[in-house]
Amino acid sequence: MRIKNILAKGCLVGFSLMWGCNEDILEKVNPNDLSTSIYYLNEAELVTGVNSVYAAWQGLDLYAREFFFLHDLRGDDMQPGGEQLELQRRQLIEGTHDSSNPVMTSAWNGLYRVIHRANIVIESASRPDVDATDAAKNRVAGEAKFHRGWAYFELVSMWGGVPLYTAYATSPADNKSRASVDEVYAVIISDLTDAINYLPSSYDDANLGRATSHAARAMLARVHMQRGNYSEARTLLRDIVSSNQFKLVDRYLDNFEEENEFNEESLFEVAFSSSFGGLGWNPSGDGTSMEVTIRGQEYGPNAWRNLIPSNGLIAEFEDDDPRFGDSFYQIGDTYNNGTEVITEMQNADPKISWRKYQMIYKQPSEDQRSGINFRVIRYAEVLLALAECENELDNGQEAINLLNEVRDRASVQMPHYPTPEYPVSSKAEIFRAIVHEKRVELGGEQIRNRDILRWRAQGKLLEEPFSYFQAKHALLPIPLPELDNNTSLTNADQNPGY
Amino acid sequence: MRKLYAKISGQWSIPLTNFRLAGLVLVAFFASAGYAVGHPGVGSDPMSILSDAITVSGRVVDDTGSPMPGVNVVIRGTTVGTTTDIDGRYSISVEDGNAVLVFSFIGYETQEVTVGSQTVIDITLVTDIKTLSEVVVVGYGTQKRTSVTGAIASVNSKELSALPTVSVDQALQGRAPGVTVVNNGAPGSSPSVRIRGVSTINNANPLYVVDGVPVGNDANVDPKDIQSMEVLKDAYAAAIYGSRAANGVIMITTKSGTQEKVNVNIDSYVGVQSPWKKLDLLNRDQYIQYAGMLGGLPPRVQNGMNEPIYPGATQTFAQTETDWQDEMFRNATIQQHRFEVSKGGEVSKVYFSGGYFDQGGIMLGTYFKRGNIRLNSEHKVGKRLTIGQTAYVYYDRRRNETNGGSIGSNIRYVIASIPYLPVYNPFNKGGFFGPQGVDASDPTQPVRRATLVENYSNGNGVLATGYADLKIFDWLSYRFTAGVNIANGFNSNYTPAFDSGPGGYDTNPEATISQTRSLAVDPIFTNQLTFDKTFGDHSVNVVLVAEQQSGKYSDATASGRNAITDAIKMPRGVANPQVNAGIQEWAQISYASRLNYEYKGKYLFGASFRRDGSSRFAKENRWGNFPAFSAGWRISEENFMSDLSETITELKIRGSWGVAGNNQLGNYSYQATLANDKYYQFNKNSTDFTQGYTISGMANRDLRWEEVEMLNIGIDGGLFGNKVNFSVEWFSNTTDGMIINLPIPGSLGYDGAPQANAGSARNRGFEWQLGYSSQEGEFRWNASANMGIVRNEVLSLGGEGLSYQNENWYGDNLTYTIAGEPMAFFYGYQVEKIFQSQEEIDAANAIDGDPSTKYQDNAAPGDIKFRDLDGDGVITPDDKTKIGKYIPDFTYGINFSGNWKNFDFGVFFQGVQGNQIYSTTKYHLEGMTRLFNAGTAVLNSWTTPGQNTNVPRAVSGDPNLNSRASDRFVEDGSYLRLKNLSIGYAIPSEVLQSVTNNSISRLRVYFSATNLLTWTKYKSGYDPEIGAFNGRGAGGSFQNGIDYGQYPQPRTITVGVQLGL
């Protein structure tokens, strides 16, 4: 029958067609993001690679929040502003933290994020097929090494020997066990030395904020001082001074306000800007919502006031030191361009709060978007560090001169050493003056924590600042998630006492 | 067995041209082949007229009072009979009063009536749930219930439409054993649905299939459009959807026209929803007392209470007492209005419906609205060709709860808000009062946030299919289906500028605006051959399927800030305009086959095999093979059982084994790409940024299908003429190659953990279902109960000692996932007691022999002593342990329903047992870490030695960490809920006819109450039903059971009317 024939044929055709899907449709390439196999091939692409390293410092794990907290909570410049200080922060300031402390874990993750991104750039810049001049490759790699050296320095000074990665991981199995402290320092010194050699001493306006050779020198000087190598540090610091590129700005507060970023005193800053919106609460600095820091909201006199200046720091100031009023707000001070007066501060006494890095000097209240750059290294620190080196190397008079140079700032104008309170007739007395000057000049700038660690380790601490201190507190514990998930580490690798 | 099928992995397919085209051409070919268009047979109903007869007449209606045409009315023991007419009327002559009339209609319980002296016999036929489900929908076909060898739970339309719910999954709660549904709160939010436990850390949501179209993890369907819903639970039932069936499949079949006559139904209800629980919070005076206990009165309390609440106000703070619960919670309306028009028949069946649903939120600033239209039709184009379509069009709009169910939820701030502060301040930008420095406490003002923050989700879309079904021979048919699911999304988020006055916390200096528009278009094309033939005692059914589905999703977000005005809510003319857009595509090709074989209707055998290729895997790992086998034995059909047939009507034992897959992961997960969103400012004024690129996610090209091996054994039975029916299942599902984000150490520096097939997990359990139906005179009722028991265990996370710790809560991770334990159990310390004295603390410090090493740092009398589980005399993280789990021991549902005369009623209970809740609400109520408002329990905090209390001392800053993650905040999450109670009354048809002059054939009014009563030990939150706040997403498995301030389920009272024309 005809119909049956048609049916049979149709059936056959249909049946065979059923099994013939075009498998090409299963090949879908991500149209939104570049494949890793076709990138970092020229100078512009390498530069974007190193840009991401800078961006990592902006994350919530680092300068947007946890990094300044970690330093401030481990130093003695700060005390809790009241009971609103969250538990994990209180643990650190009271020395009751354990390996699960998330503030510390965040900073750890953030620092390794910097290292990972830097490793990608360093590795890519070394590839012969990259279309860029050697000078360009070296500069970009130099910037990356500045960051990698800095990040490892933060890690080794706070945690001791840590897992050391000089190439970026491509599989979870690439994790590393703890290297020795010396091994980590070797990488740091090598990195920062390369950075000094390959980085320019300054940039044009479009590249302002990139790491310079001077920033690398200052960072390496910090490293040498931490290891007790004051001679090497002095050489580097003297190079910075003799470059005549830097000077103390007249107005102390210019170092902590938004209008005077990248001024002549500044060697390196982590940039923030409130032009792009509020805080994105993102640990890694992704997107345009992580261009601000929450520091204003955390510390502000009419904001959360989570940390306030410690009584010790307040007492450290000499009478009439103008830096006291420049560092702190008190009841009765004006803010918002002088239009409003502080009448109350919540919670704990003293009713004194940080003014450094606060936004209310020009706005009615703090919020979660401070755009003030963090001055990571400024010239005052270089001078004071040099003073310490000179004193350590028995060049006391030069140290005193440097201290006095800092006190000569136009807006400071403090009497020269010796003062009745701070005689400088011996190495020990000069050291005491250095400790004092450093503390009041650089208070709340994430310097003090490392100074305490250094002086304690070198037996120079005038007195132990922390009543809680036990031997274990010299180092932070390796974060629990790292111990759990790094297959090269076991609980036996934990720092003693944790 | 597994090795065997793994070998069948060669290239099966012959790449030919576009196969969609092929299907269409084929259909057109047959359609144009000129089959005679036959007329539908008009059946003649010979009515026997006998002498000396009694004529009996009457009317047959269904249990909603609707007239039933076409009901068979037969005199028992004869072939004499008639059928009812379009109005349900019949007339029949019987020989004498001894005659027994049998009324039967498919899908309804057959009724027998002895005529006696009656001449008018009106009958109400009751839906027969058992017979309705005699035919069940399985993947790519239907099957007789008695022949089913897989684990399939059916839920009928009546059960699905009993509750005033917006979504099918909400309606499913408690209806099917082994299906756990946890509501997620606010109107319009999707509940979490898990079938037979949690199979994976990855996406554990079931696959929804609507009218044959797999639509993903969510079905946008009006529940009242649904004819039947089948939950495919075991490998054999689900494996035909093998590729995505690992978490079970929910198949939805929408209605079609049934009755010859045009049938119009109107269904409307209105109701009120109300909050049903209030927490015991401190009032103003108690708050001030508590502030004193905690460490000092705030400056305002000390010297500002007599000031006006704002300049010029006559009210002072001392005269203010705000009940923030009353401010945030309210009664809200709910309503749905629907019409259905349907017509059945031999040639064409049409079903058309439209509805509007509107649910207000019992919490300020939330609602959901939806309008929807459905058109389903089917037409016989010839003797052999049937074509049909389904189409659903919807528009919905939801106002979302800001930070719903997350750490900063509204409920948290309802608890924390200060009672002496007012809600409003007209002098502040935005109009609301906000806490200020002098209050020494800074809770987010919940009324301001709920009012000012406008977060809307708007969606509209179409789910449509067209199909052609060609009966090539009586035993062979070919079906081509083309479908498309189109979804448009338009989400907006707008916050105007606001402030809290000088020294005020929480300000928004300028309006922030964000809008996202998205479009998803997912087409599907299915070719199917069905072979169905019985040779003597042998019945064979074979299905062959080739299917291609793909999807393309695009979206664009524009955002910015506007400091000039709050009046423009568009991202237009904004200060830093930003845009982000992207496209994602996926595709899948599937070949499926199934064989069902039956011998003598008692020995059942089934085998299926499916092979899928997914674009989400690299070429070398793209194809997955998913076999399944099953067998069944209908013992009741055996001769040796015939003596027992009065008692055991139906008894079947069945078993199945198979493998199902899961590819619900990112579309491009295996491709290594650069992240390009690392911005930084390299210029002086920082008003422009530079882009940074890096590799922030680790890719894994070796990703392959996640597989679940499923084993199921079941027994189905019916007793006493199926008056009692039961079903018992045992299952064991093992997930292998679980796609997980490998927990990688922070030192690797990556933000995104690589996905890998690393873990395995097992879910084992029992399910049972029991039903009973009874008819005594005019009282008919049935009862049913179901229960699902499941034990979840993670077998491996891919490496020794690997773990997941999630849900960071003030420094503690609340959930922990590790091999050997259920997924994401609660983790923390155990409370031992409260230290009553310094001596007790000294003694604890000396446990390790050295009094200088503290048991707990900073412990003082009145602090909690946590349990030293490792016995080292110091409380360390090693003393943390399992303190609860969110997965219940069992879930259950109990249903009673019945009819008496024109009344009908239903009672439905639903519950879960043996789960715990980690209550962060309790943390806010009793944690006392810093000054916020709290629960009245803090007034009972420890003050004096020997005090009998479980609340530690009130101390600012919580130095002893009394509020650390511990069993103090873990509560029993079991509950039993009277989910629904309904009573309906159908106006008698005689009354209706006389009053409405026959224009209305049916009128039923009903009253329904939902969530009327809840029995639970969970005290510290509003509702024991705690979902996961991003329930649909991957990662949801870690977040369940933590009460972050979950939006509570409302108590809903509705009245409704159903009208038939």
Short mmCIF file of N, CA and C in Angstrom, two decimals, chain A residues 7 14-15 17-20 22-23 25-28 30-32 34 36 39-40 48-49 51-52 58 83-84 87 90-91 94 98 109 112-113 116-117 165 169 206 208 271 273 275-277 286-288 291 303-304 344 346-347 369 482 484-485, chain B residues 13-14 19 22 26 35 437 440 442 472 505 510 527 529 544 546 561 576 578 582-583 587 589 591 615 622-623 668 671-674 677-682 686 689-695 745-747 749-751 805 858 877 930 956-957 961:
data_model
loop_
_atom_site.label_atom_id
_atom_site.label_comp_id
_atom_site.label_asym_id
_atom_site.label_seq_id
_atom_site.Cartn_x
_atom_site.Cartn_y
_atom_site.Cartn_z
N LEU A 7 4.84 5.73 4.90
CA LEU A 7 5.05 5.64 6.35
C LEU A 7 6.40 5.00 6.66
N GLY A 14 13.04 9.65 9.60
CA GLY A 14 12.92 10.29 10.91
C GLY A 14 13.83 9.64 11.92
N PHE A 15 13.87 8.36 11.88
CA PHE A 15 14.65 7.63 12.86
C PHE A 15 16.13 7.94 12.73
N LEU A 17 17.45 10.59 11.36
CA LEU A 17 17.70 11.98 11.68
C LEU A 17 17.75 12.21 13.18
N MET A 18 16.95 11.44 13.88
CA MET A 18 16.90 11.60 15.33
C MET A 18 18.28 11.49 15.97
N TRP A 19 19.10 10.68 15.37
CA TRP A 19 20.40 10.42 16.00
C TRP A 19 21.48 11.36 15.49
N GLY A 20 21.08 12.35 14.81
CA GLY A 20 22.09 13.23 14.24
C GLY A 20 22.05 14.65 14.74
N ASN A 22 23.95 18.06 15.87
CA ASN A 22 25.21 18.70 15.55
C ASN A 22 25.97 19.01 16.84
N GLU A 23 27.06 18.29 17.03
CA GLU A 23 27.75 18.41 18.32
C GLU A 23 28.56 19.69 18.46
N ILE A 25 27.54 22.53 18.68
CA ILE A 25 26.91 23.48 19.61
C ILE A 25 27.40 23.27 21.04
N LEU A 26 28.07 22.19 21.30
CA LEU A 26 28.55 21.95 22.67
C LEU A 26 29.85 22.70 22.95
N GLU A 27 30.42 23.29 21.93
CA GLU A 27 31.67 24.02 22.11
C GLU A 27 31.35 25.48 22.38
N LYS A 28 31.34 25.87 23.62
CA LYS A 28 31.02 27.25 23.98
C LYS A 28 32.24 27.90 24.61
N ASN A 30 33.82 31.10 26.55
CA ASN A 30 33.42 32.22 27.40
C ASN A 30 33.62 33.54 26.66
N PRO A 31 32.52 34.23 26.33
CA PRO A 31 32.67 35.46 25.56
C PRO A 31 32.95 36.68 26.43
N ASN A 32 32.92 36.51 27.73
CA ASN A 32 33.02 37.66 28.63
C ASN A 32 34.44 37.91 29.12
N LEU A 34 38.74 37.05 28.97
CA LEU A 34 39.86 36.59 28.15
C LEU A 34 40.40 35.27 28.66
N THR A 36 43.27 32.72 29.56
CA THR A 36 44.62 32.94 30.09
C THR A 36 45.69 32.63 29.06
N TYR A 39 47.12 35.94 26.93
CA TYR A 39 47.29 37.21 27.61
C TYR A 39 48.71 37.39 28.13
N TYR A 40 48.99 38.60 28.58
CA TYR A 40 50.33 39.01 29.03
C TYR A 40 51.35 38.84 27.91
N THR A 48 48.71 45.88 32.98
CA THR A 48 47.43 45.57 33.66
C THR A 48 47.64 44.49 34.70
N GLY A 49 48.58 43.60 34.42
CA GLY A 49 48.88 42.55 35.41
C GLY A 49 49.38 43.14 36.72
N ASN A 51 48.94 46.21 37.68
CA ASN A 51 47.88 47.04 38.27
C ASN A 51 47.05 46.23 39.26
N SER A 52 46.81 44.97 38.90
CA SER A 52 45.97 44.15 39.76
C SER A 52 46.64 43.89 41.10
N GLN A 58 43.90 47.15 48.08
CA GLN A 58 42.67 47.90 48.41
C GLN A 58 41.59 47.02 49.01
N GLU A 83 32.47 48.74 74.03
CA GLU A 83 32.13 47.32 73.86
C GLU A 83 31.74 46.97 72.44
N GLN A 84 31.61 47.99 71.58
CA GLN A 84 31.21 47.66 70.21
C GLN A 84 32.34 47.06 69.39
N LEU A 87 34.36 40.94 68.58
CA LEU A 87 35.11 39.94 69.34
C LEU A 87 36.46 39.61 68.73
N ARG A 90 38.80 42.32 69.43
CA ARG A 90 39.11 42.38 70.85
C ARG A 90 40.11 41.28 71.24
N GLN A 91 39.92 40.11 70.63
CA GLN A 91 40.85 39.01 70.92
C GLN A 91 42.29 39.43 70.65
N GLU A 94 43.67 42.00 73.11
CA GLU A 94 43.86 41.44 74.44
C GLU A 94 44.76 40.22 74.44
N ASP A 98 43.15 33.05 68.79
CA ASP A 98 43.70 31.75 68.45
C ASP A 98 43.80 31.65 66.94
N ASN A 109 45.45 36.01 53.95
CA ASN A 109 44.94 35.75 52.60
C ASN A 109 45.23 36.93 51.68
N TYR A 112 48.90 37.04 50.62
CA TYR A 112 49.21 36.01 49.63
C TYR A 112 48.53 36.30 48.28
N ARG A 113 47.42 37.03 48.32
CA ARG A 113 46.79 37.44 47.07
C ARG A 113 47.75 38.38 46.32
N HIS A 116 50.53 36.21 44.89
CA HIS A 116 50.08 35.43 43.73
C HIS A 116 50.04 36.30 42.48
N ARG A 117 49.42 37.47 42.62
CA ARG A 117 49.30 38.33 41.44
C ARG A 117 50.67 38.82 40.99
N TYR A 165 56.23 31.10 47.95
CA TYR A 165 55.90 30.85 46.54
C TYR A 165 56.61 31.90 45.69
N ALA A 169 50.77 29.29 41.64
CA ALA A 169 50.26 27.92 41.67
C ALA A 169 49.26 27.73 40.54
N ALA A 206 50.35 60.50 35.18
CA ALA A 206 49.45 59.40 34.84
C ALA A 206 49.84 58.12 35.56
N LEU A 208 51.43 58.22 38.64
CA LEU A 208 51.71 58.56 40.02
C LEU A 208 51.15 57.49 40.95
N ALA A 271 46.35 53.87 47.25
CA ALA A 271 45.40 54.88 46.81
C ALA A 271 43.96 54.47 47.10
N SER A 273 39.80 56.30 46.70
CA SER A 273 39.05 57.43 46.15
C SER A 273 37.57 57.21 46.43
N SER A 275 35.32 58.62 44.72
CA SER A 275 34.60 59.03 43.51
C SER A 275 33.78 57.92 42.88
N PHE A 276 33.94 56.71 43.35
CA PHE A 276 33.31 55.60 42.63
C PHE A 276 32.25 54.87 43.43
N GLY A 277 31.86 55.42 44.58
CA GLY A 277 30.78 54.78 45.30
C GLY A 277 31.23 54.13 46.59
N ASP A 286 38.13 43.66 44.30
CA ASP A 286 37.55 43.59 42.96
C ASP A 286 36.57 44.71 42.72
N GLY A 287 36.42 45.01 41.46
CA GLY A 287 35.37 45.93 41.05
C GLY A 287 35.67 47.36 41.46
N THR A 288 34.76 48.23 41.08
CA THR A 288 34.97 49.65 41.39
C THR A 288 34.40 50.01 42.74
N GLU A 291 37.24 50.89 46.06
CA GLU A 291 38.21 51.99 45.93
C GLU A 291 38.20 52.86 47.17
N ALA A 303 31.52 58.36 64.68
CA ALA A 303 31.14 57.14 63.95
C ALA A 303 31.28 55.97 64.93
N TRP A 304 31.80 54.83 64.46
CA TRP A 304 31.79 53.65 65.34
C TRP A 304 32.78 53.75 66.49
N GLU A 344 29.97 65.35 71.73
CA GLU A 344 29.86 64.09 72.45
C GLU A 344 30.57 63.02 71.65
N GLN A 346 30.65 58.63 71.67
CA GLN A 346 30.00 57.49 72.30
C GLN A 346 31.02 56.64 73.08
N ASN A 347 30.49 55.99 74.08
CA ASN A 347 31.18 54.93 74.80
C ASN A 347 32.42 55.40 75.55
N ARG A 369 32.95 55.18 53.23
CA ARG A 369 33.75 55.46 52.05
C ARG A 369 34.74 56.59 52.29
N GLU A 482 44.35 27.70 56.76
CA GLU A 482 45.58 27.38 56.03
C GLU A 482 46.09 26.00 56.47
N ASP A 484 44.34 23.66 57.77
CA ASP A 484 43.39 22.62 57.37
C ASP A 484 43.54 22.25 55.90
N ASN A 485 43.76 23.24 55.07
CA ASN A 485 43.63 23.01 53.64
C ASN A 485 44.95 23.01 52.87
N SER B 13 26.88 9.33 17.72
CA SER B 13 26.07 10.15 16.83
C SER B 13 26.76 10.33 15.50
N ILE B 14 25.95 10.46 14.48
CA ILE B 14 26.46 10.76 13.16
C ILE B 14 26.16 12.24 12.96
N PHE B 19 19.30 19.33 13.46
CA PHE B 19 18.31 18.29 13.66
C PHE B 19 16.93 18.82 13.98
N ALA B 22 15.18 18.88 10.89
CA ALA B 22 14.80 17.53 10.51
C ALA B 22 13.46 17.16 11.10
N LEU B 26 9.97 16.49 9.02
CA LEU B 26 9.31 15.20 9.17
C LEU B 26 7.83 15.36 9.48
N TYR B 35 -3.51 12.50 5.15
CA TYR B 35 -4.34 11.56 5.87
C TYR B 35 -5.76 12.08 5.95
N GLY B 437 25.33 59.37 68.16
CA GLY B 437 26.45 59.10 69.05
C GLY B 437 26.04 59.04 70.51
N ALA B 440 25.02 55.71 71.99
CA ALA B 440 26.05 54.70 72.22
C ALA B 440 25.65 53.35 71.66
N ASP B 442 24.25 51.65 67.64
CA ASP B 442 23.99 52.08 66.28
C ASP B 442 23.28 51.03 65.42
N ILE B 472 2.33 6.18 13.68
CA ILE B 472 2.76 5.57 12.42
C ILE B 472 2.04 4.24 12.24
N TYR B 505 24.54 58.01 63.18
CA TYR B 505 25.12 56.89 62.46
C TYR B 505 24.32 56.65 61.19
N GLU B 510 24.28 60.22 49.19
CA GLU B 510 23.65 60.47 47.89
C GLU B 510 22.91 59.21 47.46
N ASN B 527 12.96 14.79 19.68
CA ASN B 527 12.42 13.76 18.78
C ASN B 527 12.24 12.49 19.57
N LEU B 529 10.55 8.43 19.52
CA LEU B 529 9.84 7.28 18.93
C LEU B 529 9.36 6.40 20.07
N LEU B 544 12.62 5.86 22.36
CA LEU B 544 13.91 6.36 21.91
C LEU B 544 13.80 7.88 21.78
N ALA B 546 15.90 11.66 21.08
CA ALA B 546 17.07 12.50 20.80
C ALA B 546 16.64 13.93 21.10
N ARG B 561 25.46 57.00 41.13
CA ARG B 561 25.03 57.72 42.31
C ARG B 561 24.55 59.09 41.90
N ASN B 576 29.10 58.76 38.80
CA ASN B 576 29.95 57.75 38.19
C ASN B 576 29.14 56.63 37.55
N GLN B 578 28.20 53.43 35.75
CA GLN B 578 28.95 52.18 35.54
C GLN B 578 28.07 51.18 34.83
N GLY B 582 27.13 41.04 30.08
CA GLY B 582 27.74 39.78 29.68
C GLY B 582 26.73 38.83 29.06
N ILE B 583 27.27 37.79 28.49
CA ILE B 583 26.43 36.77 27.86
C ILE B 583 26.95 35.40 28.29
N ALA B 587 24.74 24.45 26.13
CA ALA B 587 23.98 23.55 25.26
C ALA B 587 24.16 22.13 25.75
N ILE B 589 23.19 17.98 24.41
CA ILE B 589 22.59 17.02 23.47
C ILE B 589 22.41 15.72 24.23
N TYR B 591 20.77 11.64 24.16
CA TYR B 591 20.14 10.48 23.53
C TYR B 591 19.67 9.57 24.64
N SER B 615 27.93 21.29 27.24
CA SER B 615 28.95 22.30 26.92
C SER B 615 29.72 22.74 28.16
N ARG B 622 33.17 15.52 28.04
CA ARG B 622 31.86 16.11 27.78
C ARG B 622 30.71 15.14 27.96
N TRP B 623 30.93 13.89 27.58
CA TRP B 623 29.81 12.95 27.51
C TRP B 623 29.71 12.11 28.76
N TYR B 668 31.13 28.05 32.19
CA TYR B 668 32.49 28.01 31.62
C TYR B 668 33.52 27.59 32.66
N GLN B 671 37.09 26.56 31.84
CA GLN B 671 37.96 27.43 31.03
C GLN B 671 38.68 28.43 31.93
N ALA B 672 40.00 28.47 31.78
CA ALA B 672 40.80 29.40 32.58
C ALA B 672 40.73 30.78 31.95
N THR B 673 40.27 31.73 32.73
CA THR B 673 40.14 33.08 32.18
C THR B 673 40.74 34.09 33.15
N LEU B 674 40.91 35.28 32.62
CA LEU B 674 41.45 36.38 33.41
C LEU B 674 40.31 37.16 34.04
N ASP B 677 38.56 42.96 36.65
CA ASP B 677 37.86 44.00 37.41
C ASP B 677 38.70 44.50 38.60
N LYS B 678 40.01 44.52 38.39
CA LYS B 678 40.88 45.01 39.47
C LYS B 678 41.27 46.45 39.14
N TYR B 679 40.62 47.38 39.79
CA TYR B 679 40.85 48.78 39.43
C TYR B 679 41.74 49.47 40.45
N TYR B 680 42.46 50.48 39.97
CA TYR B 680 43.33 51.23 40.86
C TYR B 680 43.52 52.63 40.29
N GLN B 681 43.76 53.59 41.17
CA GLN B 681 43.90 54.97 40.73
C GLN B 681 45.38 55.37 40.73
N PHE B 682 45.90 55.56 39.53
CA PHE B 682 47.27 56.06 39.43
C PHE B 682 47.24 57.51 38.98
N SER B 686 42.70 61.06 41.78
CA SER B 686 41.96 59.82 42.00
C SER B 686 40.53 59.87 41.51
N PHE B 689 40.25 55.65 37.08
CA PHE B 689 40.98 54.45 37.49
C PHE B 689 41.56 53.71 36.29
N THR B 690 42.48 52.85 36.61
CA THR B 690 43.16 52.03 35.62
C THR B 690 42.76 50.59 35.88
N GLN B 691 42.68 49.84 34.81
CA GLN B 691 42.22 48.47 34.94
C GLN B 691 43.38 47.53 35.24
N GLY B 692 43.06 46.50 35.99
CA GLY B 692 44.05 45.47 36.24
C GLY B 692 43.49 44.11 35.86
N TYR B 693 44.36 43.27 35.29
CA TYR B 693 43.96 41.91 34.93
C TYR B 693 44.78 40.93 35.75
N THR B 694 44.13 39.89 36.22
CA THR B 694 44.89 38.85 36.88
C THR B 694 44.16 37.53 36.75
N ILE B 695 44.79 36.49 37.23
CA ILE B 695 44.14 35.17 37.24
C ILE B 695 43.69 34.95 38.68
N PRO B 745 44.18 26.37 50.32
CA PRO B 745 44.73 27.26 51.34
C PRO B 745 44.85 28.69 50.82
N GLY B 746 44.71 29.64 51.72
CA GLY B 746 44.83 31.04 51.36
C GLY B 746 46.17 31.38 50.74
N SER B 747 47.19 30.61 51.08
CA SER B 747 48.53 30.96 50.60
C SER B 747 48.68 30.78 49.10
N GLY B 749 46.76 32.16 47.07
CA GLY B 749 46.49 33.50 46.57
C GLY B 749 45.32 33.63 45.62
N TYR B 750 44.58 32.56 45.43
CA TYR B 750 43.43 32.61 44.53
C TYR B 750 42.18 33.05 45.27
N ASP B 751 41.31 33.75 44.56
CA ASP B 751 40.01 34.10 45.15
C ASP B 751 39.00 32.99 44.90
N GLN B 805 34.65 25.04 56.34
CA GLN B 805 34.07 25.75 57.46
C GLN B 805 33.41 26.98 56.87
N ASN B 858 40.31 35.51 80.62
CA ASN B 858 39.36 36.55 81.03
C ASN B 858 38.10 36.04 81.70
N PRO B 877 40.35 25.82 70.18
CA PRO B 877 39.46 25.37 69.10
C PRO B 877 39.33 23.85 69.04
N ARG B 930 27.40 43.78 73.19
CA ARG B 930 27.51 45.23 73.29
C ARG B 930 26.10 45.78 73.40
N SER B 956 30.10 44.32 79.26
CA SER B 956 30.39 44.97 78.00
C SER B 956 31.58 44.31 77.32
N GLY B 957 31.42 44.00 76.05
CA GLY B 957 32.53 43.47 75.26
C GLY B 957 32.71 41.97 75.35
N LEU B 961 34.04 35.67 75.94
CA LEU B 961 33.42 35.09 74.74
C LEU B 961 32.28 34.15 75.09
#
